[in-house]
Amino acid sequence: MMISETLQRARDYEKTNFPLVAEQLPKFHVTGGVGWINDPNGFAPFQGEYHLFYQYHPYETKWGPMHWGHVKTRDFIHWERLPAAMAPDEAYDKDGCFSGGAVEMPDGRHLLMYTGVRTVIGENGENQTFQTQCIAIGDGVNYEKYAGNPVIGTDVIPEGGNTTDFRDPQIWREDGRYYVAVGNRLNAGSSTVLLFQSEDAVHWEFVSKLATCQHPRSNMWECPNFFQLGEEHVLLVSPQDMMAVLPEFHPGNSNLCVMGTYDRESHQLCQERMQSIDYGLDFYAPQTLEALDGRRIMIGWMQNWETSGHVPSGQRFTGQMTIPRELTIRNGRLCQNPVRELENCRCRKVSHQNAMITGETVLEGVRGRFLDLTVTVRPEEGGSLFNWFQIDVARDEDHQTSIRFIPDDNVIRIDRTQSGLPWDIVNVREFPVREDHGRLKLRLILDRYSLEIFVNDGEQAATSIFYTPLEAKDIVFTCKGTARVDMEQYDLEVD
Ligand code: FRU
C-alpha cells in the first residue's frame, strides 16, 4: 500500500515525539500523544477490537490541516497507539480530512468515511470551500483512499442546503446496506441531517432528511450520531453558534441530544424530547458505538472550541477524549456512566459513613489526583435543609476546582476559576439537577487534567478540564448548614 509523503512525515514525527511527550499525558484519557486533537472519529468495532480515530494535527498544539490519528482498545481503558491513519494528501482533501466514521465491511476490511475539504480561490478572489464525502479502505493500520473519491459530492444536497457546510458522515450497516448520516447547514439558518444509502459504499443515493433542527436557536449541526437505544432512537449533534437556552443549553459550540421515534418508512426521526448531553465546560462532538456485548458506548472530545486556544506553556499536546461512557435511557432521559471496565482500576478504598459536614471538613484518607469518588449527600436527620454543599478537588493553598450543590435552586455550579488557568475564559458553569430534598449522589472521576461528574447514577454528566499542578491533591467538603455524607474513594491505577 502506498503511504504518501504527507502521511509518512506525520508517522516519522510521531515516532520521534511520542516518547518525549509520554510523561505529560493523562493516565487513562485518550490524547493524540503529541500535538492537537479534536473530534473523535470512526469509533467502531473492528475485528474484535474497538478503534478510535480523531481529528489530529501532530505538529503543533493548535488546529491545523487535519489528519486522522489512531488508537485501539479492547476494554476502553488501555489504548494502543497506532500510526496516523490518514493525511490531507489528495486534491479533494488537501485542506483537511475532516470528521467521519468507520465500519467493518462484510469481507473483513475496514472502511473509513470522512469529509474531504478543498478550498480554492474563486473568480471573485474570495476563498471558496468544498466539503465532500470520501472513503478509504484498509486493514486496521494502513488505509488507501478510494481512487474515485469523493463518493458523495455537493450536487446531491437538497434545495436550501448549504454547499459549504456539508460534513461529518456517520456510516453504519443495516439490513445488508450501508447508511450514512451527514450534517448540512440550511441557507435560511439552522441545520438538517441528510441520510443516504448504498449497496457498496461507493454509489450513494439520497434517502431523506433524517432530522431537521427544531431548536429555535442553533446553527449548523456538526457531527451527527444516530442510533437506537432501547425502544427509542437518539440523535446526538453538536450545534455551532447556539444561543443560550438556560438552564439547559449553554451558548456557543453546544451539545444536544434529540430523542424520539424513527419512522422506517419515511426514514425520519419524529423528535419528541431534547436535552443537553453533557452540562460541563468541555464536551463536544461525541460519537457512539455498539460494543460486542450490546452496550451503547459514547466518547466525546473533552474540550471547548472557544477556549481550546489556551495551552499551558511547555505542554506538547492539547485535546483529550472523555472517559468512554455507557448510555441508557431512564425516565425519558439520556443517562451516562463511565464504562464499567474503569472499576477494574480501582484500588485503595477509603470510605466514610454518615459523616457530618458543617463548615470546612476534611475526611481522613480522602485525597488524591487519580480518583473515582462517590459521595451521597443528605440533610441532617430532623435538621433543616443546608444552603449549599461543596466539594473542592485538586486543592492546595493556591488552587481548587469546586462543585457546589445548591438544593434550593436545584443546581450544581462548577467553578474552575482557581484551578491554575491563567486565562479569564469561561470558568464557571451552572446546570440543573433533579433534587430530592437535599439528597444527591455524585460520582467524580479525576485524571491528571480533568474532572468528570456523574449525578444521580448518570442522570447528568458534566465535564471540565483544568491544568492544576499534580501536587494539589486535597479534597475538602464544605457545607453552609449541616449535611451528612456517605462516601467511597478509590485510587485509579492503570498498568
Ligand atoms: C467539529 C468540527 C467538525 C469538522 C471538524 C474539523 O468540532 O468542526 O464539523 O469535521 O471539527 O476539525
PDB file of N, CA and C and ligand atoms in Angstrom, residues 36-41 54-56 63-68 95-100 114-115 117 131 165-169 220-224 238 240 253 284-285 301 305, ligand 1:
ATOM      1  N   TRP A  36      -2.118  18.431  18.473  1.00  0.00           N
ATOM      2  CA  TRP A  36      -3.523  18.814  18.702  1.00  0.00           C
ATOM      3  C   TRP A  36      -4.477  17.689  18.314  1.00  0.00           C
ATOM      4  N   ILE A  37      -5.541  17.479  19.103  1.00  0.00           N
ATOM      5  CA  ILE A  37      -6.667  16.669  18.618  1.00  0.00           C
ATOM      6  C   ILE A  37      -7.985  17.399  18.870  1.00  0.00           C
ATOM      7  N   ASN A  38      -8.965  17.117  17.981  1.00  0.00           N
ATOM      8  CA  ASN A  38     -10.349  17.441  18.326  1.00  0.00           C
ATOM      9  C   ASN A  38     -11.220  16.210  18.109  1.00  0.00           C
ATOM     10  N   ASP A  39     -12.338  16.313  17.470  1.00  0.00           N
ATOM     11  CA  ASP A  39     -13.381  15.269  17.483  1.00  0.00           C
ATOM     12  C   ASP A  39     -12.897  13.817  17.431  1.00  0.00           C
ATOM     13  N   PRO A  40     -13.586  12.940  18.176  1.00  0.00           N
ATOM     14  CA  PRO A  40     -13.423  11.506  17.936  1.00  0.00           C
ATOM     15  C   PRO A  40     -13.968  11.167  16.545  1.00  0.00           C
ATOM     16  N   ASN A  41     -13.321  10.255  15.868  1.00  0.00           N
ATOM     17  CA  ASN A  41     -13.759   9.808  14.533  1.00  0.00           C
ATOM     18  C   ASN A  41     -13.732   8.287  14.478  1.00  0.00           C
ATOM     19  N   TYR A  54      -9.169  10.232  15.417  1.00  0.00           N
ATOM     20  CA  TYR A  54      -9.514  11.587  15.876  1.00  0.00           C
ATOM     21  C   TYR A  54      -8.915  12.615  14.945  1.00  0.00           C
ATOM     22  N   GLN A  55      -9.522  13.789  14.946  1.00  0.00           N
ATOM     23  CA  GLN A  55      -9.018  14.940  14.207  1.00  0.00           C
ATOM     24  C   GLN A  55      -7.680  15.314  14.826  1.00  0.00           C
ATOM     25  N   TYR A  56      -6.679  15.516  13.987  1.00  0.00           N
ATOM     26  CA  TYR A  56      -5.317  15.467  14.512  1.00  0.00           C
ATOM     27  C   TYR A  56      -4.382  16.355  13.703  1.00  0.00           C
ATOM     28  N   TRP A  63      -5.056  23.805  16.123  1.00  0.00           N
ATOM     29  CA  TRP A  63      -5.703  23.203  14.958  1.00  0.00           C
ATOM     30  C   TRP A  63      -4.916  23.515  13.691  1.00  0.00           C
ATOM     31  N   GLY A  64      -4.806  22.568  12.784  1.00  0.00           N
ATOM     32  CA  GLY A  64      -4.102  22.781  11.519  1.00  0.00           C
ATOM     33  C   GLY A  64      -4.669  21.819  10.497  1.00  0.00           C
ATOM     34  N   PRO A  65      -3.969  21.585   9.389  1.00  0.00           N
ATOM     35  CA  PRO A  65      -4.501  20.670   8.367  1.00  0.00           C
ATOM     36  C   PRO A  65      -4.809  19.297   8.995  1.00  0.00           C
ATOM     37  N   MET A  66      -6.055  18.901   8.910  1.00  0.00           N
ATOM     38  CA  MET A  66      -6.492  17.745   9.691  1.00  0.00           C
ATOM     39  C   MET A  66      -6.057  16.406   9.108  1.00  0.00           C
ATOM     40  N   HIS A  67      -5.353  15.645   9.971  1.00  0.00           N
ATOM     41  CA  HIS A  67      -5.035  14.238   9.734  1.00  0.00           C
ATOM     42  C   HIS A  67      -6.031  13.411  10.548  1.00  0.00           C
ATOM     43  N   TRP A  68      -5.966  12.114  10.420  1.00  0.00           N
ATOM     44  CA  TRP A  68      -6.669  11.226  11.355  1.00  0.00           C
ATOM     45  C   TRP A  68      -5.611  10.481  12.171  1.00  0.00           C
ATOM     46  N   ASP A  95      -7.155  20.403   2.103  1.00  0.00           N
ATOM     47  CA  ASP A  95      -7.289  21.302   3.255  1.00  0.00           C
ATOM     48  C   ASP A  95      -7.843  20.606   4.493  1.00  0.00           C
ATOM     49  N   GLY A  96      -7.851  19.312   4.458  1.00  0.00           N
ATOM     50  CA  GLY A  96      -8.220  18.593   5.677  1.00  0.00           C
ATOM     51  C   GLY A  96      -9.048  17.348   5.449  1.00  0.00           C
ATOM     52  N   CYS A  97      -8.729  16.302   6.222  1.00  0.00           N
ATOM     53  CA  CYS A  97      -9.580  15.119   6.310  1.00  0.00           C
ATOM     54  C   CYS A  97     -10.422  15.345   7.562  1.00  0.00           C
ATOM     55  N   PHE A  98     -11.609  15.881   7.361  1.00  0.00           N
ATOM     56  CA  PHE A  98     -12.468  16.238   8.496  1.00  0.00           C
ATOM     57  C   PHE A  98     -13.164  14.997   9.059  1.00  0.00           C
ATOM     58  N   SER A  99     -14.001  15.237  10.058  1.00  0.00           N
ATOM     59  CA  SER A  99     -14.569  14.139  10.847  1.00  0.00           C
ATOM     60  C   SER A  99     -15.392  13.156  10.025  1.00  0.00           C
ATOM     61  N   GLY A 100     -15.519  11.956  10.576  1.00  0.00           N
ATOM     62  CA  GLY A 100     -16.303  10.920   9.915  1.00  0.00           C
ATOM     63  C   GLY A 100     -16.351   9.654  10.740  1.00  0.00           C
ATOM     64  N   TYR A 114     -15.096   9.995   5.513  1.00  0.00           N
ATOM     65  CA  TYR A 114     -14.749  11.281   6.113  1.00  0.00           C
ATOM     66  C   TYR A 114     -15.100  12.407   5.145  1.00  0.00           C
ATOM     67  N   THR A 115     -14.977  13.628   5.623  1.00  0.00           N
ATOM     68  CA  THR A 115     -15.231  14.785   4.769  1.00  0.00           C
ATOM     69  C   THR A 115     -13.904  15.315   4.236  1.00  0.00           C
ATOM     70  N   VAL A 117     -11.902  18.243   2.514  1.00  0.00           N
ATOM     71  CA  VAL A 117     -12.093  19.696   2.405  1.00  0.00           C
ATOM     72  C   VAL A 117     -11.089  20.272   1.399  1.00  0.00           C
ATOM     73  N   GLN A 131     -16.862  20.810   0.630  1.00  0.00           N
ATOM     74  CA  GLN A 131     -16.814  19.680   1.564  1.00  0.00           C
ATOM     75  C   GLN A 131     -17.546  18.517   0.914  1.00  0.00           C
ATOM     76  N   ASP A 165     -21.172  23.908   4.064  1.00  0.00           N
ATOM     77  CA  ASP A 165     -21.255  23.184   5.348  1.00  0.00           C
ATOM     78  C   ASP A 165     -22.004  21.873   5.159  1.00  0.00           C
ATOM     79  N   PHE A 166     -21.284  20.863   4.770  1.00  0.00           N
ATOM     80  CA  PHE A 166     -21.849  19.545   4.462  1.00  0.00           C
ATOM     81  C   PHE A 166     -20.800  18.534   4.918  1.00  0.00           C
ATOM     82  N   ARG A 167     -20.945  18.062   6.150  1.00  0.00           N
ATOM     83  CA  ARG A 167     -19.803  17.296   6.670  1.00  0.00           C
ATOM     84  C   ARG A 167     -20.140  16.325   7.808  1.00  0.00           C
ATOM     85  N   ASP A 168     -19.117  15.571   8.180  1.00  0.00           N
ATOM     86  CA  ASP A 168     -19.090  14.669   9.337  1.00  0.00           C
ATOM     87  C   ASP A 168     -19.977  13.435   9.158  1.00  0.00           C
ATOM     88  N   PRO A 169     -19.705  12.621   8.120  1.00  0.00           N
ATOM     89  CA  PRO A 169     -20.537  11.444   7.869  1.00  0.00           C
ATOM     90  C   PRO A 169     -20.406  10.389   8.970  1.00  0.00           C
ATOM     91  N   MET A 220     -25.504  25.332  12.379  1.00  0.00           N
ATOM     92  CA  MET A 220     -25.020  24.071  11.802  1.00  0.00           C
ATOM     93  C   MET A 220     -24.897  22.964  12.848  1.00  0.00           C
ATOM     94  N   TRP A 221     -25.530  21.828  12.580  1.00  0.00           N
ATOM     95  CA  TRP A 221     -25.375  20.653  13.426  1.00  0.00           C
ATOM     96  C   TRP A 221     -24.143  19.880  12.965  1.00  0.00           C
ATOM     97  N   GLU A 222     -23.095  19.940  13.734  1.00  0.00           N
ATOM     98  CA  GLU A 222     -21.895  19.178  13.391  1.00  0.00           C
ATOM     99  C   GLU A 222     -21.999  17.777  13.995  1.00  0.00           C
ATOM    100  N   CYS A 223     -21.255  16.863  13.403  1.00  0.00           N
ATOM    101  CA  CYS A 223     -21.038  15.523  13.963  1.00  0.00           C
ATOM    102  C   CYS A 223     -22.301  14.788  14.411  1.00  0.00           C
ATOM    103  N   PRO A 224     -23.248  14.538  13.499  1.00  0.00           N
ATOM    104  CA  PRO A 224     -24.432  13.774  13.894  1.00  0.00           C
ATOM    105  C   PRO A 224     -24.071  12.338  14.268  1.00  0.00           C
ATOM    106  N   SER A 238     -23.817  18.337  17.550  1.00  0.00           N
ATOM    107  CA  SER A 238     -23.052  19.407  18.190  1.00  0.00           C
ATOM    108  C   SER A 238     -23.321  20.692  17.414  1.00  0.00           C
ATOM    109  N   GLN A 240     -23.365  24.501  16.207  1.00  0.00           N
ATOM    110  CA  GLN A 240     -22.496  25.686  16.261  1.00  0.00           C
ATOM    111  C   GLN A 240     -23.355  26.903  16.569  1.00  0.00           C
ATOM    112  N   ASN A 253     -20.491  26.597  20.865  1.00  0.00           N
ATOM    113  CA  ASN A 253     -20.493  25.223  20.368  1.00  0.00           C
ATOM    114  C   ASN A 253     -21.047  24.356  21.489  1.00  0.00           C
ATOM    115  N   TYR A 284     -17.718  18.039  23.445  1.00  0.00           N
ATOM    116  CA  TYR A 284     -18.175  18.339  22.092  1.00  0.00           C
ATOM    117  C   TYR A 284     -18.010  17.111  21.204  1.00  0.00           C
ATOM    118  N   ALA A 285     -18.815  17.068  20.148  1.00  0.00           N
ATOM    119  CA  ALA A 285     -18.657  16.148  19.023  1.00  0.00           C
ATOM    120  C   ALA A 285     -18.602  14.663  19.407  1.00  0.00           C
ATOM    121  N   TRP A 301     -15.125  14.653  22.683  1.00  0.00           N
ATOM    122  CA  TRP A 301     -13.930  15.499  22.766  1.00  0.00           C
ATOM    123  C   TRP A 301     -14.046  16.309  24.053  1.00  0.00           C
ATOM    124  N   TRP A 305     -14.426  24.491  22.024  1.00  0.00           N
ATOM    125  CA  TRP A 305     -13.794  25.222  20.906  1.00  0.00           C
ATOM    126  C   TRP A 305     -13.363  26.627  21.319  1.00  0.00           C
TER     127      TRP A 305
HETATM  128  C1  FRU B   1     -16.376  19.776  14.927  1.00  0.00           C
HETATM  129  C2  FRU B   1     -15.714  20.070  13.599  1.00  0.00           C
HETATM  130  C3  FRU B   1     -16.330  19.217  12.512  1.00  0.00           C
HETATM  131  C4  FRU B   1     -15.230  19.129  11.494  1.00  0.00           C
HETATM  132  C5  FRU B   1     -14.004  19.099  12.368  1.00  0.00           C
HETATM  133  C6  FRU B   1     -12.797  19.778  11.779  1.00  0.00           C
HETATM  134  O1  FRU B   1     -15.586  20.021  16.025  1.00  0.00           O
HETATM  135  O2  FRU B   1     -15.823  21.438  13.301  1.00  0.00           O
HETATM  136  O3  FRU B   1     -17.542  19.697  11.988  1.00  0.00           O
HETATM  137  O4  FRU B   1     -15.345  17.990  10.695  1.00  0.00           O
HETATM  138  O5  FRU B   1     -14.349  19.723  13.593  1.00  0.00           O
HETATM  139  O6  FRU B   1     -11.660  19.514  12.530  1.00  0.00           O
END
